[in-house]
CSV table of C-alpha atoms in Angstrom, one decimal:
chain,number,residue,atom,x,y,z
A,1,MET,CA,57.0,50.8,68.3
A,2,PRO,CA,55.7,47.1,68.5
A,3,MET,CA,53.4,46.3,71.5
A,4,GLU,CA,56.3,43.7,72.7
A,5,VAL,CA,58.6,46.5,73.4
A,6,TRP,CA,56.2,48.5,75.4
A,7,GLN,CA,55.6,45.4,77.2
A,8,GLY,CA,59.3,44.8,77.9
A,9,LEU,CA,59.9,48.3,78.9
A,10,LEU,CA,56.6,48.2,81.7
A,11,ILE,CA,57.1,44.3,82.9
A,12,PRO,CA,60.3,45.7,85.2
A,13,PHE,CA,58.2,48.9,86.5
A,14,ALA,CA,55.2,46.4,87.4
A,15,GLY,CA,58.1,44.3,89.5
A,16,THR,CA,58.8,47.5,91.3
A,17,THR,CA,55.2,48.7,91.9
A,18,LEU,CA,54.0,45.2,93.2
A,19,GLY,CA,56.8,45.3,95.6
A,20,ALA,CA,56.2,49.0,96.6
A,21,ALA,CA,52.3,47.4,97.4
A,22,CYS,CA,53.9,45.2,100.2
A,23,VAL,CA,53.5,48.4,102.2
A,24,PHE,CA,49.8,48.0,102.4
A,25,PHE,CA,49.7,44.3,103.8
A,26,MET,CA,53.3,43.6,105.6
A,27,ARG,CA,54.8,44.9,108.7
A,28,ASN,CA,56.4,48.5,108.3
A,29,HIS,CA,60.1,47.5,108.4
A,30,LEU,CA,62.0,44.4,107.0
A,31,ARG,CA,64.4,42.8,109.7
A,32,GLU,CA,68.0,43.6,108.5
A,33,SER,CA,69.1,40.0,107.7
A,34,VAL,CA,66.1,40.0,105.2
A,35,GLN,CA,67.2,43.4,103.5
A,36,ARG,CA,70.6,42.0,103.0
A,37,ALA,CA,69.3,38.5,101.5
A,38,LEU,CA,67.0,40.7,99.0
A,39,THR,CA,70.2,43.0,98.5
A,40,GLY,CA,72.2,40.0,97.7
A,41,PHE,CA,69.6,38.5,95.3
A,42,ALA,CA,69.5,41.9,93.2
A,43,ALA,CA,72.9,42.1,92.8
A,44,GLY,CA,73.5,38.4,91.7
A,45,VAL,CA,70.6,38.9,89.2
A,46,MET,CA,72.5,42.4,87.9
A,47,VAL,CA,75.8,40.7,87.6
A,48,ALA,CA,74.4,37.7,85.6
A,49,ALA,CA,72.3,40.0,83.1
A,50,SER,CA,75.6,42.2,82.8
A,51,ILE,CA,77.5,39.4,81.4
A,52,TRP,CA,74.8,36.9,79.4
A,53,SER,CA,72.3,39.5,78.3
A,54,LEU,CA,74.6,42.5,77.6
A,55,LEU,CA,78.5,41.9,77.4
A,56,LEU,CA,78.4,38.4,75.5
A,57,PRO,CA,76.0,39.9,72.9
A,58,ALA,CA,78.0,43.1,72.6
A,59,MET,CA,81.1,41.0,71.7
A,60,GLU,CA,79.0,38.9,69.2
A,61,GLN,CA,78.0,41.9,67.5
A,62,SER,CA,81.9,43.0,67.2
A,63,ALA,CA,82.7,39.7,65.8
A,64,GLY,CA,83.8,41.3,62.5
A,65,LEU,CA,86.7,43.1,64.4
A,66,GLY,CA,88.3,39.6,64.7
A,67,PRO,CA,90.6,39.5,67.8
A,68,TRP,CA,89.8,43.3,68.7
A,69,SER,CA,86.0,42.3,69.2
A,70,PHE,CA,86.6,43.3,72.9
A,71,VAL,CA,87.3,46.9,72.4
A,72,PRO,CA,83.5,48.2,72.1
A,73,ALA,CA,82.9,45.8,75.1
A,74,VAL,CA,86.0,47.2,77.1
A,75,ALA,CA,85.1,50.9,76.0
A,76,GLY,CA,81.3,51.1,76.6
A,77,PHE,CA,81.9,49.1,79.9
A,78,TRP,CA,84.4,52.0,81.3
A,79,LEU,CA,81.8,54.8,79.9
A,80,GLY,CA,79.1,53.2,81.9
A,81,VAL,CA,81.1,53.1,84.8
A,82,LEU,CA,82.2,56.7,84.6
A,83,PHE,CA,79.0,57.8,83.5
A,84,LEU,CA,77.4,56.3,86.8
A,85,LEU,CA,80.4,57.5,88.9
A,86,GLY,CA,79.5,61.2,87.5
A,87,LEU,CA,75.6,60.6,88.7
A,88,ASP,CA,76.9,59.7,92.0
A,89,GLN,CA,78.7,62.9,92.6
A,90,LEU,CA,76.1,65.1,91.2
A,91,ILE,CA,72.9,63.6,92.6
A,92,PRO,CA,72.4,64.1,96.4
A,93,HIS,CA,71.1,60.9,97.7
A,94,LEU,CA,71.2,58.8,100.7
A,95,HIS,CA,71.5,54.9,101.3
A,96,GLN,CA,69.2,53.1,104.1
A,97,HIS,CA,72.1,52.3,106.3
A,98,SER,CA,74.5,55.2,105.6
A,99,PRO,CA,74.6,57.8,108.3
A,100,GLU,CA,75.6,60.7,105.7
A,101,ALA,CA,74.1,61.8,102.6
A,102,GLU,CA,76.4,61.3,99.3
A,103,GLY,CA,76.7,63.6,96.2
A,104,PRO,CA,76.4,67.6,96.7
A,105,ARG,CA,75.0,69.2,99.9
A,106,SER,CA,71.3,69.7,99.6
A,107,GLN,CA,68.2,70.7,101.6
A,108,LEU,CA,66.4,67.5,100.3
A,109,SER,CA,64.5,65.7,102.8
A,110,ARG,CA,65.7,62.1,103.9
A,111,THR,CA,62.7,60.6,102.0
A,112,THR,CA,63.6,62.3,99.1
A,113,MET,CA,67.3,61.5,99.2
A,114,LEU,CA,66.3,57.6,99.9
A,115,THR,CA,63.9,57.5,96.8
A,116,LEU,CA,66.8,59.1,94.7
A,117,ALA,CA,69.5,56.7,96.1
A,118,VAL,CA,67.1,53.5,94.6
A,119,ALA,CA,66.4,55.6,91.3
A,120,LEU,CA,70.0,56.2,90.6
A,121,HIS,CA,70.9,52.4,90.7
A,122,ASN,CA,67.5,51.9,88.5
A,123,ILE,CA,68.9,54.0,85.8
A,124,PRO,CA,71.4,51.5,84.4
A,125,GLU,CA,68.7,49.0,84.7
A,126,GLY,CA,66.5,50.8,82.4
A,127,MET,CA,69.3,51.6,79.9
A,128,ALA,CA,69.9,47.9,79.9
A,129,ILE,CA,66.6,46.9,78.8
A,130,GLY,CA,66.4,49.9,76.1
A,131,ALA,CA,69.8,48.5,74.8
A,132,ILE,CA,68.8,45.0,74.4
A,133,PHE,CA,65.1,45.8,72.8
A,134,ALA,CA,67.3,48.3,70.5
A,135,GLY,CA,69.7,45.3,69.5
A,136,TRP,CA,66.2,43.4,68.6
A,137,LEU,CA,64.4,46.1,67.1
A,138,TYR,CA,67.2,46.9,64.8
A,139,GLY,CA,67.8,43.4,63.3
A,140,ASP,CA,70.8,42.2,65.2
A,141,SER,CA,70.8,38.6,64.9
A,142,SER,CA,72.2,37.6,68.1
A,143,ILE,CA,69.4,39.4,70.1
A,144,THR,CA,66.2,37.6,69.8
A,145,LEU,CA,62.8,39.2,71.2
A,146,ALA,CA,62.8,36.1,73.7
A,147,GLY,CA,66.2,37.3,75.2
A,148,ALA,CA,65.2,40.9,75.4
A,149,LEU,CA,62.1,39.9,77.3
A,150,THR,CA,63.9,37.5,79.3
A,151,LEU,CA,66.0,40.3,80.7
A,152,SER,CA,63.2,42.2,81.6
A,153,LEU,CA,61.5,39.3,83.4
A,154,GLY,CA,64.9,39.0,85.5
A,155,ILE,CA,65.1,42.5,86.3
A,156,ALA,CA,61.4,42.5,87.4
A,157,ILE,CA,62.0,39.8,90.0
A,158,GLN,CA,64.9,41.5,91.5
A,159,ASN,CA,62.9,44.8,91.3
A,160,PHE,CA,60.0,43.1,93.3
A,161,PRO,CA,61.8,43.0,96.7
A,162,GLU,CA,63.3,46.4,95.6
A,163,GLY,CA,60.4,47.9,95.7
A,164,ALA,CA,59.8,46.6,99.6
A,165,ILE,CA,63.0,47.6,100.7
A,166,ILE,CA,62.3,51.5,99.5
A,167,SER,CA,58.3,51.7,100.6
A,168,LEU,CA,58.6,49.9,103.9
A,169,PRO,CA,61.6,51.6,105.6
A,170,LEU,CA,59.8,54.8,104.4
A,171,ARG,CA,56.6,53.6,106.1
A,172,SER,CA,58.7,52.9,109.2
A,173,GLU,CA,59.9,56.5,109.3
A,174,GLY,CA,56.4,57.7,109.3
A,175,LEU,CA,55.0,58.4,106.1
A,176,SER,CA,51.6,57.1,105.5
A,177,LYS,CA,51.2,54.0,103.3
A,178,PRO,CA,50.0,55.6,100.3
A,179,ARG,CA,52.8,57.8,100.2
A,180,ALA,CA,55.2,55.3,100.9
A,181,PHE,CA,53.8,53.0,98.2
A,182,LEU,CA,54.2,56.2,95.9
A,183,TYR,CA,57.8,56.9,96.8
A,184,GLY,CA,58.4,53.4,95.8
A,185,VAL,CA,56.9,53.6,92.7
A,186,LEU,CA,58.5,56.6,91.8
A,187,SER,CA,61.8,55.0,92.4
A,188,GLY,CA,61.3,52.3,89.7
A,189,ALA,CA,59.8,55.0,87.4
A,190,VAL,CA,63.4,55.7,85.6
A,191,GLU,CA,63.7,52.4,84.5
A,192,PRO,CA,60.8,52.8,81.7
A,193,LEU,CA,61.9,56.2,80.7
A,194,GLY,CA,65.7,55.2,80.7
A,195,ALA,CA,64.9,52.4,78.5
A,196,LEU,CA,62.8,54.5,76.1
A,197,VAL,CA,65.7,57.1,75.9
A,198,THR,CA,68.2,54.3,75.1
A,199,ILE,CA,66.1,53.1,72.5
A,200,LEU,CA,65.5,56.1,70.8
A,201,LEU,CA,69.2,56.8,70.7
A,202,ALA,CA,70.2,53.5,69.5
A,203,GLY,CA,68.0,53.7,66.8
A,204,ILE,CA,69.7,57.0,65.5
A,205,MET,CA,73.2,55.6,66.1
A,206,VAL,CA,72.7,51.6,65.3
A,207,PRO,CA,76.6,51.2,64.6
A,208,VAL,CA,77.1,51.9,68.5
A,209,LEU,CA,74.8,48.9,69.8
A,210,PRO,CA,77.7,47.1,71.1
A,211,TYR,CA,78.7,49.9,72.9
A,212,ALA,CA,75.4,50.8,74.1
A,213,LEU,CA,74.9,47.2,75.4
A,214,SER,CA,78.3,47.2,77.3
A,215,PHE,CA,77.8,50.7,78.7
A,216,ALA,CA,74.6,49.4,80.5
A,217,ALA,CA,76.5,46.3,81.7
A,218,GLY,CA,79.3,48.9,82.9
A,219,ALA,CA,76.6,50.9,84.8
A,220,MET,CA,75.1,48.0,86.6
A,221,ILE,CA,78.2,46.6,87.7
A,222,TYR,CA,79.2,50.1,89.1
A,223,VAL,CA,76.1,49.8,91.1
A,224,VAL,CA,76.4,46.4,92.1
A,225,VAL,CA,80.0,46.9,93.4
A,226,GLU,CA,79.4,50.7,95.1
A,227,GLU,CA,76.5,50.1,96.5
A,228,LEU,CA,74.4,46.6,96.5
A,229,ILE,CA,77.4,44.7,97.8
A,230,PRO,CA,78.5,46.6,100.7
A,231,GLU,CA,74.7,46.7,101.6
A,232,MET,CA,74.4,43.2,101.6
A,233,SER,CA,77.4,42.7,103.7
A,234,ALA,CA,76.5,45.5,106.2
A,235,GLY,CA,76.2,44.8,110.2
A,236,LYS,CA,76.8,41.3,111.7
A,237,HIS,CA,78.6,39.0,109.3
A,238,SER,CA,76.2,36.7,107.5
A,239,ASN,CA,76.3,34.5,104.7
A,240,LEU,CA,73.1,35.0,103.8
A,241,GLY,CA,73.6,37.7,101.3
A,242,THR,CA,76.3,35.9,99.7
A,243,LEU,CA,73.9,32.7,99.1
A,244,LEU,CA,71.2,35.0,97.5
A,245,PHE,CA,73.7,36.7,95.4
A,246,ALA,CA,74.6,33.3,94.0
A,247,ALA,CA,70.9,32.4,93.9
A,248,GLY,CA,70.2,35.5,91.9
A,249,PHE,CA,72.9,34.9,89.8
A,250,THR,CA,72.3,31.5,88.9
A,251,LEU,CA,68.4,32.0,88.5
A,252,MET,CA,69.3,35.0,85.9
A,253,MET,CA,71.9,32.5,84.0
A,254,THR,CA,69.4,30.0,83.9
A,255,LEU,CA,66.7,32.4,82.5
A,256,ASP,CA,68.8,33.9,79.9
A,257,VAL,CA,70.3,30.5,78.7
A,258,ALA,CA,67.2,28.7,78.7
A,259,LEU,CA,64.6,31.2,77.2
A,260,GLY,CA,67.2,33.6,75.6
């Protein structure tokens, strides 16, 4: 596999790792307003990436279907939504501001379930990176290496605050700094793994790449609507999360159009 692909897979993971490292030189917790702002920013990046980096290329690849070119995008999108819905029901996890765990009953610790919650929404990000690099690897003219690396960079940017959002609260709950950092890193480890699996599967079934791209988009949108938007709106009403959503959206859109 070309070195560019490995770099693309590891760039987002590096973003999570650097964010988790904030636990070594920042206070043990983030103010609620800051968490809402960072969550809104991440949501904006994910929505823009879903549109410009995934859904539009999926429809471009299906242009031969004429007026039906939307079919693979719609079908893949819904498969992605249902896939994340299934994982949401099958994996026990706990969101930072939620009083009750989701998924099946479990004896897992609160720390583990908080980490699983972040890992769960990192899965579609890894799939998105894998799908876009698979499109470039297998010769789709609508996907360039620059476009694939732009998606990796955009996700890495929003992964940085996510790494801090998981490690700092864990430190405030009593974990040592190294352990809080480790859990933050582990929450992002699913991204390169998910990307690698997606590339390998797409290589076997090249004709389904439009479905793979839109599948990742559907999974990402599910995470945004089900998890990130409620979190950025939690607590006292504030427009900060909305403004940072718009900032993340425009940043990712600008990167994709200007660099991709």
